[in-house]
Each structure stands twice: as C-alpha cells, then as structure tokens.
CSV table of C-alpha atoms and ligand atoms in Angstrom, one decimal:
chain,number,residue,atom,x,y,z
T,1011,UNK,CA,19.1,22.9,6.2
T,1012,UNK,CA,21.4,20.0,5.9
T,1013,UNK,CA,24.5,21.0,4.7
T,1014,UNK,CA,25.8,18.2,2.1
T,1015,UNK,CA,27.9,19.0,-1.2
T,1016,UNK,CA,28.2,15.4,-2.7
T,1017,UNK,CA,30.7,15.0,-5.6
T,1018,UNK,CA,29.5,14.9,-9.1
T,1019,UNK,CA,30.0,11.0,-9.4
T,1020,UNK,CA,28.3,10.1,-6.1
T,1021,UNK,CA,25.6,7.8,-7.9
T,1022,UNK,CA,27.6,6.6,-10.6
T,1023,UNK,CA,26.8,3.2,-11.7
T,1024,UNK,CA,23.8,3.2,-9.8
T,1025,UNK,CA,20.2,3.0,-11.4
T,1026,UNK,CA,17.3,4.6,-9.6
T,1027,UNK,CA,13.6,4.6,-10.3
T,1028,UNK,CA,11.4,7.8,-9.5
T,1029,UNK,CA,7.7,7.8,-9.8
T,1030,UNK,CA,6.1,11.0,-10.2
T,1031,UNK,CA,9.1,12.5,-12.2
T,1032,UNK,CA,7.1,14.8,-14.3
T,1033,UNK,CA,6.8,17.8,-11.8
T,1034,UNK,CA,7.5,19.2,-8.5
T,1035,UNK,CA,9.9,17.3,-6.3
T,1036,UNK,CA,10.2,14.1,-8.6
T,1037,UNK,CA,11.3,16.3,-11.3
T,1038,UNK,CA,14.1,17.9,-9.1
T,1039,UNK,CA,15.1,14.7,-8.0
T,1040,UNK,CA,15.3,13.5,-11.6
T,1041,UNK,CA,17.5,16.2,-12.8
T,1042,UNK,CA,19.6,15.9,-9.3
T,1043,UNK,CA,20.2,12.1,-9.7
T,1044,UNK,CA,21.1,12.3,-13.2
T,1045,UNK,CA,23.7,15.1,-12.5
T,1046,UNK,CA,25.1,13.0,-9.9
T,1047,UNK,CA,25.8,10.2,-12.2
T,1048,UNK,CA,22.8,7.8,-12.0
T,1049,UNK,CA,20.8,6.2,-14.6
T,1050,UNK,CA,17.2,7.1,-14.1
T,1051,UNK,CA,14.1,5.7,-14.8
T,1052,UNK,CA,11.5,8.4,-15.0
T,1053,UNK,CA,7.8,7.1,-14.4
T,1054,UNK,CA,5.0,9.6,-14.6
T,1055,UNK,CA,1.2,10.3,-15.6
T,1056,UNK,CA,1.9,13.1,-18.5
T,1057,UNK,CA,3.8,11.8,-21.4
T,1058,UNK,CA,4.5,15.3,-22.6
T,1059,UNK,CA,6.2,16.3,-19.3
T,1060,UNK,CA,8.0,13.3,-19.6
T,1061,UNK,CA,9.1,14.0,-23.2
T,1062,UNK,CA,10.6,17.3,-22.1
T,1063,UNK,CA,12.4,15.8,-19.0
T,1064,UNK,CA,13.9,13.5,-21.1
T,1065,UNK,CA,14.9,15.8,-23.9
T,1066,UNK,CA,16.5,17.8,-21.0
T,1067,UNK,CA,18.4,14.5,-19.8
T,1068,UNK,CA,19.8,13.7,-23.1
T,1069,UNK,CA,21.2,17.0,-23.7
T,1070,UNK,CA,23.5,17.0,-20.4
T,1071,UNK,CA,23.5,13.3,-19.7
T,1072,UNK,CA,22.9,11.2,-22.8
T,1073,UNK,CA,21.8,7.7,-22.6
T,1074,UNK,CA,21.2,7.8,-18.6
T,1075,UNK,CA,17.4,9.2,-18.7
T,1076,UNK,CA,14.7,6.3,-19.3
T,1077,UNK,CA,10.9,7.4,-19.3
T,1078,UNK,CA,7.7,5.3,-19.1
T,1079,UNK,CA,4.3,7.1,-19.0
T,1080,UNK,CA,2.3,5.0,-16.5
T,1081,UNK,CA,-1.3,6.2,-14.8
T,1082,UNK,CA,-1.1,4.8,-11.2
T,1083,UNK,CA,-4.6,5.1,-10.7
T,1084,UNK,CA,-5.5,2.7,-13.6
T,1085,UNK,CA,-2.3,0.5,-13.6
T,1086,UNK,CA,-2.6,-3.1,-12.8
T,1087,UNK,CA,-0.7,-5.8,-12.0
T,1088,UNK,CA,0.6,-6.5,-15.5
T,1089,UNK,CA,1.8,-2.9,-16.0
T,1090,UNK,CA,4.0,-3.2,-13.0
T,1091,UNK,CA,5.2,-6.4,-13.9
T,1092,UNK,CA,6.1,-4.9,-17.2
T,1093,UNK,CA,8.1,-2.2,-15.8
T,1094,UNK,CA,10.0,-4.6,-13.6
T,1095,UNK,CA,11.0,-6.5,-16.6
T,1096,UNK,CA,12.2,-3.8,-18.4
T,1097,UNK,CA,14.1,-2.6,-15.6
T,1098,UNK,CA,15.6,-6.1,-15.1
T,1099,UNK,CA,16.4,-6.2,-19.0
T,1100,UNK,CA,18.2,-3.1,-19.2
T,1101,UNK,CA,20.1,-2.9,-15.8
T,1102,UNK,CA,22.1,-5.6,-13.7
T,1103,UNK,CA,20.1,-4.2,-10.6
T,1104,UNK,CA,18.2,-1.5,-9.2
T,1105,UNK,CA,19.8,0.5,-6.7
T,1106,UNK,CA,17.0,3.0,-5.8
T,1107,UNK,CA,13.3,3.1,-5.7
T,1108,UNK,CA,11.8,6.9,-5.0
T,1109,UNK,CA,8.2,6.5,-4.4
T,1110,UNK,CA,7.3,10.1,-4.9
T,1111,UNK,CA,3.9,10.2,-7.1
T,1112,UNK,CA,1.1,11.1,-4.9
T,1113,UNK,CA,-2.3,12.6,-5.3
T,1114,UNK,CA,-3.7,15.1,-2.9
T,1115,UNK,CA,-7.3,14.3,-3.4
T,1116,UNK,CA,-10.2,16.6,-2.0
T,1117,UNK,CA,-10.0,18.5,1.6
T,1118,UNK,CA,-13.3,17.2,3.0
T,1119,UNK,CA,-14.6,16.1,6.4
T,1120,UNK,CA,-14.3,11.8,6.6
T,1121,UNK,CA,-17.9,11.9,6.9
T,1122,UNK,CA,-18.5,13.8,3.1
T,1123,UNK,CA,-15.6,12.4,1.6
T,1124,UNK,CA,-16.3,10.9,-1.7
T,1125,UNK,CA,-15.9,7.3,-1.9
T,1126,UNK,CA,-14.5,7.2,-5.6
T,1127,UNK,CA,-11.8,9.8,-4.9
T,1128,UNK,CA,-10.9,8.1,-1.6
T,1129,UNK,CA,-10.5,4.8,-3.5
T,1130,UNK,CA,-8.2,6.7,-6.3
T,1131,UNK,CA,-6.1,8.3,-3.7
T,1132,UNK,CA,-5.5,5.1,-2.0
T,1133,UNK,CA,-4.9,3.6,-5.5
T,1134,UNK,CA,-2.2,6.2,-6.4
T,1135,UNK,CA,-0.6,6.8,-3.3
T,1136,UNK,CA,-0.5,3.2,-1.3
T,1137,UNK,CA,-1.6,0.6,-3.6
T,1138,UNK,CA,0.5,1.3,-6.7
T,1139,UNK,CA,3.6,1.9,-4.2
T,1140,UNK,CA,3.0,-1.7,-2.8
T,1141,UNK,CA,2.8,-3.5,-6.2
T,1142,UNK,CA,5.6,-1.5,-7.7
T,1143,UNK,CA,7.7,-2.3,-4.8
T,1144,UNK,CA,6.6,-5.8,-4.8
T,1145,UNK,CA,7.6,-6.4,-8.5
T,1146,UNK,CA,11.0,-4.3,-8.1
T,1147,UNK,CA,12.3,-6.3,-5.1
T,1148,UNK,CA,14.1,-9.1,-7.0
T,1149,UNK,CA,16.0,-6.3,-9.1
T,1150,UNK,CA,16.7,-4.3,-5.8
T,1151,UNK,CA,17.9,-7.3,-4.2
T,1152,UNK,CA,20.4,-7.8,-6.9
T,1153,UNK,CA,21.9,-4.3,-5.6
T,1154,UNK,CA,24.7,-4.4,-3.4
T,1155,UNK,CA,23.5,-1.4,-1.8
T,1156,UNK,CA,19.7,-0.7,-2.6
T,1157,UNK,CA,17.4,2.0,-1.3
T,1158,UNK,CA,13.6,2.2,-0.9
T,1159,UNK,CA,12.5,5.7,-0.2
T,1160,UNK,CA,8.7,6.3,0.6
T,1161,UNK,CA,7.6,10.0,0.5
T,1162,UNK,CA,5.5,11.0,3.8
T,1163,UNK,CA,3.8,14.0,4.8
T,1164,UNK,CA,3.4,16.0,8.1
T,1165,UNK,CA,-0.2,14.8,7.9
T,1166,UNK,CA,0.9,11.2,7.5
T,1167,UNK,CA,2.6,11.2,10.9
T,1168,UNK,CA,-0.2,13.0,12.9
T,1169,UNK,CA,-3.8,13.3,12.1
T,1170,UNK,CA,-5.2,16.5,10.9
T,1171,UNK,CA,-8.6,17.3,10.1
T,1172,UNK,CA,-10.2,17.4,6.5
T,1173,UNK,CA,-6.9,15.9,4.9
T,1174,UNK,CA,-9.1,12.6,4.3
T,1175,UNK,CA,-7.4,10.0,2.2
T,1176,UNK,CA,-4.3,11.8,1.5
T,1177,UNK,CA,-3.4,11.6,5.3
T,1178,UNK,CA,-4.5,8.0,5.6
T,1179,UNK,CA,-2.6,7.1,2.6
T,1180,UNK,CA,0.7,8.7,4.1
T,1181,UNK,CA,0.0,6.8,7.4
T,1182,UNK,CA,-0.4,3.7,5.3
T,1183,UNK,CA,3.0,4.1,3.6
T,1184,UNK,CA,4.8,4.7,7.2
T,1185,UNK,CA,3.3,1.0,7.8
T,1186,UNK,CA,4.4,-0.3,4.7
T,1187,UNK,CA,7.9,1.1,5.3
T,1188,UNK,CA,8.1,-0.5,8.7
T,1189,UNK,CA,6.9,-3.8,7.7
T,1190,UNK,CA,9.2,-4.2,4.6
T,1191,UNK,CA,12.2,-2.7,6.5
T,1192,UNK,CA,11.5,-5.4,9.4
T,1193,UNK,CA,11.2,-8.1,6.6
T,1194,UNK,CA,14.3,-7.5,4.4
T,1195,UNK,CA,16.8,-5.4,6.6
T,1196,UNK,CA,18.5,-8.7,7.4
T,1197,UNK,CA,18.3,-10.8,4.5
T,1198,UNK,CA,19.1,-8.0,1.8
T,1199,UNK,CA,21.4,-4.9,1.7
T,1200,UNK,CA,18.3,-2.8,0.9
T,1201,UNK,CA,17.7,0.1,3.1
T,1202,UNK,CA,14.1,1.3,3.5
T,1203,UNK,CA,13.0,4.5,5.1
T,1204,UNK,CA,10.3,7.4,4.5
T,1205,UNK,CA,11.0,11.0,4.0
T,1206,UNK,CA,8.8,14.1,4.6
T,1207,UNK,CA,9.9,16.8,2.4
T,1208,UNK,CA,7.9,19.4,4.3
T,1209,UNK,CA,5.9,22.3,2.8
T,1210,UNK,CA,7.4,23.0,-0.6
T,1211,UNK,CA,6.7,25.1,-3.7
T,1212,UNK,CA,5.0,22.8,-6.0
T,1213,UNK,CA,1.5,22.7,-7.6
T,1214,UNK,CA,0.3,20.0,-5.0
T,1215,UNK,CA,1.3,22.5,-2.1
T,1216,UNK,CA,-0.6,25.5,-3.9
T,1217,UNK,CA,-3.6,23.3,-4.4
T,1218,UNK,CA,-3.5,22.4,-0.8
T,1219,UNK,CA,-3.0,26.1,0.4
T,1220,UNK,CA,-4.4,28.2,-2.5
T,1221,UNK,CA,-3.8,31.4,-0.3
T,1222,UNK,CA,-0.2,30.9,0.6
T,1223,UNK,CA,2.4,32.9,-1.2
T,1224,UNK,CA,4.8,30.4,-2.8
T,1225,UNK,CA,7.6,32.5,-2.3
T,1226,UNK,CA,7.6,31.8,1.3
T,1227,UNK,CA,8.3,28.2,0.7
T,1228,UNK,CA,11.6,26.2,-0.1
T,1229,UNK,CA,12.1,25.3,-3.7
T,1230,UNK,CA,12.0,21.6,-4.5
T,1231,UNK,CA,15.8,21.9,-5.6
T,1232,UNK,CA,16.8,23.2,-2.2
T,1233,UNK,CA,15.6,19.8,-0.7
T,1234,UNK,CA,18.2,17.7,-2.8
T,1235,UNK,CA,21.0,17.2,-0.7
T,1236,UNK,CA,18.7,15.0,1.7
T,1237,UNK,CA,17.3,13.0,-1.2
T,1238,UNK,CA,20.9,12.6,-2.3
T,1239,UNK,CA,22.4,11.6,0.9
T,1240,UNK,CA,19.6,9.0,1.4
T,1241,UNK,CA,19.5,7.5,-2.0
T,1242,UNK,CA,23.6,7.4,-2.0
T,1243,UNK,CA,26.1,5.4,-0.5
T,1244,UNK,CA,26.4,7.2,2.7
T,1245,UNK,CA,23.2,6.4,4.2
T,1246,UNK,CA,23.7,2.7,4.4
T,1247,UNK,CA,23.2,2.8,8.3
T,1248,UNK,CA,19.7,4.2,8.2
T,1249,UNK,CA,16.9,1.9,7.9
T,1250,UNK,CA,13.2,1.6,9.1
T,1251,UNK,CA,13.3,5.4,10.0
T,1252,UNK,CA,10.6,8.1,9.3
T,1253,UNK,CA,12.8,11.0,8.6
T,1254,UNK,CA,12.0,14.6,7.6
T,1255,UNK,CA,14.0,17.1,5.5
T,1256,UNK,CA,13.7,20.1,7.9
T,1257,UNK,CA,15.5,18.5,10.7
T,1258,UNK,CA,17.6,15.8,8.8
T,1259,UNK,CA,20.9,15.3,10.5
T,1260,UNK,CA,22.3,11.9,10.0
T,1261,UNK,CA,24.5,12.2,13.0
T,1262,UNK,CA,21.4,11.9,15.4
T,1263,UNK,CA,20.0,8.9,13.5
T,1264,UNK,CA,21.1,5.6,15.5
C,2124,LIG,N1,4.9,19.9,-1.9
C,2124,LIG,C1,4.8,19.7,-0.5
C,2124,LIG,O1,4.6,20.7,0.2
C,2124,LIG,C2,4.8,18.5,0.1
C,2124,LIG,C3,4.8,18.3,1.5
C,2124,LIG,C4,4.5,17.0,1.9
C,2124,LIG,C5,4.8,16.0,1.1
C,2124,LIG,N2,4.8,15.9,-0.3
C,2124,LIG,C6,4.8,14.8,-1.1
C,2124,LIG,O2,5.9,14.8,-1.9
C,2124,LIG,C7,5.8,14.2,-3.2
C,2124,LIG,C8,5.9,15.0,-4.5
C,2124,LIG,O3,4.9,16.0,-4.4
C,2124,LIG,P1,4.9,17.6,-5.1
C,2124,LIG,O4,4.6,18.3,-4.2
C,2124,LIG,O5,6.2,17.5,-5.8
C,2124,LIG,O6,3.7,17.3,-5.9
C,2124,LIG,P2,3.0,17.8,-7.6
C,2124,LIG,O7,4.0,18.6,-8.1
C,2124,LIG,O8,1.9,17.6,-7.4
C,2124,LIG,O9,3.6,16.3,-8.4
C,2124,LIG,C9,3.1,15.0,-8.2
C,2124,LIG,C10,3.9,14.1,-9.1
C,2124,LIG,O10,2.9,12.8,-8.7
C,2124,LIG,C11,2.5,12.5,-10.2
C,2124,LIG,N3,1.3,11.7,-10.2
C,2124,LIG,C12,-0.1,12.1,-9.8
C,2124,LIG,N4,-0.8,11.4,-9.9
C,2124,LIG,C13,-0.5,10.2,-10.6
C,2124,LIG,C14,-1.1,9.3,-11.3
C,2124,LIG,N5,-2.3,8.8,-11.4
C,2124,LIG,N6,-0.3,8.5,-12.0
C,2124,LIG,C15,1.4,8.5,-12.2
C,2124,LIG,N7,1.7,9.8,-11.7
C,2124,LIG,C16,0.9,10.7,-10.8
C,2124,LIG,C17,2.3,13.7,-11.0
C,2124,LIG,O11,2.6,13.1,-12.3
C,2124,LIG,P3,2.1,14.2,-13.7
C,2124,LIG,O12,3.1,15.5,-13.4
C,2124,LIG,O13,2.7,13.4,-14.8
C,2124,LIG,O14,0.6,14.4,-13.7
C,2124,LIG,C18,3.5,14.5,-10.6
C,2124,LIG,O15,4.8,14.4,-11.3
C,2124,LIG,C19,4.2,13.6,-2.9
C,2124,LIG,O16,4.2,12.4,-2.4
C,2124,LIG,C20,3.7,14.7,-1.8
C,2124,LIG,O17,2.7,13.8,-1.1
C,2124,LIG,C21,4.5,17.4,-0.9
C-alpha cells in the first residue's frame, strides 16, 4: 500500500466537493479531507447521514463542512446549476471535485437487464457526473491547482459478465475523464484522473459479494493516502491517467 503521511495542513485553503459523502469511501474521504485542512462540500442522497457527518465535522473542524442533500437519480440541470452557484458564492474557487457516488444496480445478463434500472444507474453514475462537472468547471478553472477525480472500478477497465450498467457506466467515466483531460490540460491548471479503489469494505461491496467475509477487505480509511495525494498539491504532474489504489506509485507515472 502507498506509504504517504501528509502534514495535517496539506489541504489548507482548498475547497473540495465530494459526491456520495454519506457513507463508505466517500464518508472516509470527507473526514480525511477535513482532517487535512480542506473546506469540504458534502453531497449525498440521505439527509440524515449528511447531518450526522456535518455534526461530526463541526465538532472537530468547525465551519469547514458544508452539506447538500441531492438525489442524483432525480436531479436536473437546475439542481446542478444551484450547487455550482452556491459554491461560487461561498468560495473563491473550487480546488477539487471527487466523483464518488455510484449505484451498483442489478447483477444480470445484458439480455435480461431491466431497462429502467439501466437508465437509473447510467443517470447516477455517468450523466450526473457529466452535469456536475460541466456546471463546476468555471469554479474549478479559478483554482490555481484544481483536481477532478472520477471513481472507476476494475469492471470499468475490463468487461466482466453480469456487471451490466455498473460496468458500462465506469467505462463511460473513463471516457469522460480522458476526453476532459485532453480538452482542459493545456488551458487550465485542473488535473483530471480516474481512480479504481479496488475491493473495499463498504455496503456496495457487500451487496455485490454477499458471501464474502468483509474482514478480508481493506477499510475505506486505509485508502486515504492515495486520495489525499491525488487531491493535494503533490499530484500536479498526474493528468489523464487511469489509476488504481492497489498499485499506486507516483514515481512510476510519467
Ligand atoms: N467498495 C468497493 O469495493 C468498490 C470497488 C470499486 C469501485 N468502487 C466505487 O467507489 C465509490 C464509492 O463506493 P462505496 O463502496 O463507498 O459505496 P457505498 O458505501 O454504497 O456508497 C455509495 C455512495 O453513493 C451515494 N449515492 C448512491 N446513489 C445516490 C443517488 N441516487 N444520489 C446521491 N448519492 C447517491 C450514497 O449516498 P447515500 O449513502 O446518501 O445513499 C453513498 O454515499 C463508487 O463509485 C463505487 O463504484 C467501490
């Protein structure tokens, strides 16, 4: 595992937005980013989970956690524009955007995949990420050192039977990442990458692998050095890359 112990003020002065912050990897990221000095805009579907996270943030890092409940399966252009407007009103720039929220959807052969659930998974995992990115690019472009990190998966890099819309959505995010990286690499200081967290002890993993012993999996907290590195100043040279937590080594990335 990547050995990186950043200073507690690594992200001081930076504002980072995290989707799917209410649970799992997103929650661990939210707390880790706060603990390293960032102001964090926390988006998730479940208002109760967000409020608990907000209370936790207020106790240790008052004033730096900002929550907004949003159901990405239902949100439209006006909702994304409102989030972007609130970010621009409250902060001089947005320094990081972590697309972490995702739906797993059913595990089913393509032939029998339910159409409505296909649309919903693609809406949450891909279309919402596109819309949010588009609306937040002006705020990200104001940052002297911005980051966009898409969350991928092993099944978004090599097709695997029965992973349906989830796998296809992750392939689409890789395409979005590459296209955006090629577009804005030269004209902004925003660096765009994707990251596969790998099998991690969360509710989504348990839903995908109900027979697995969760104790055999790494915790979300144990992945945080890679997320901190990629959302912090040291990763300025990494752009347009499909990365993985498991073998992450910045020295090998050209
Ligand atoms: N865990 C793994 O083994 C693994 C492996 C590879 C990739 N990943 C990726 O890592 C990321 C985090 O996954 P996780 O394992 O931490 O899963 P998780 O615990 O199920 O968390 C998923 C998050 O996405 C949010 N979300 C789901 N549907 C939403 C919607 N309609 N609107 C808004 N937010 C929504 C959830 O919000 P609420 O809690 O508020 O409902 C939750 O915070 C995902 O992109 C996943 O594909 C995970």
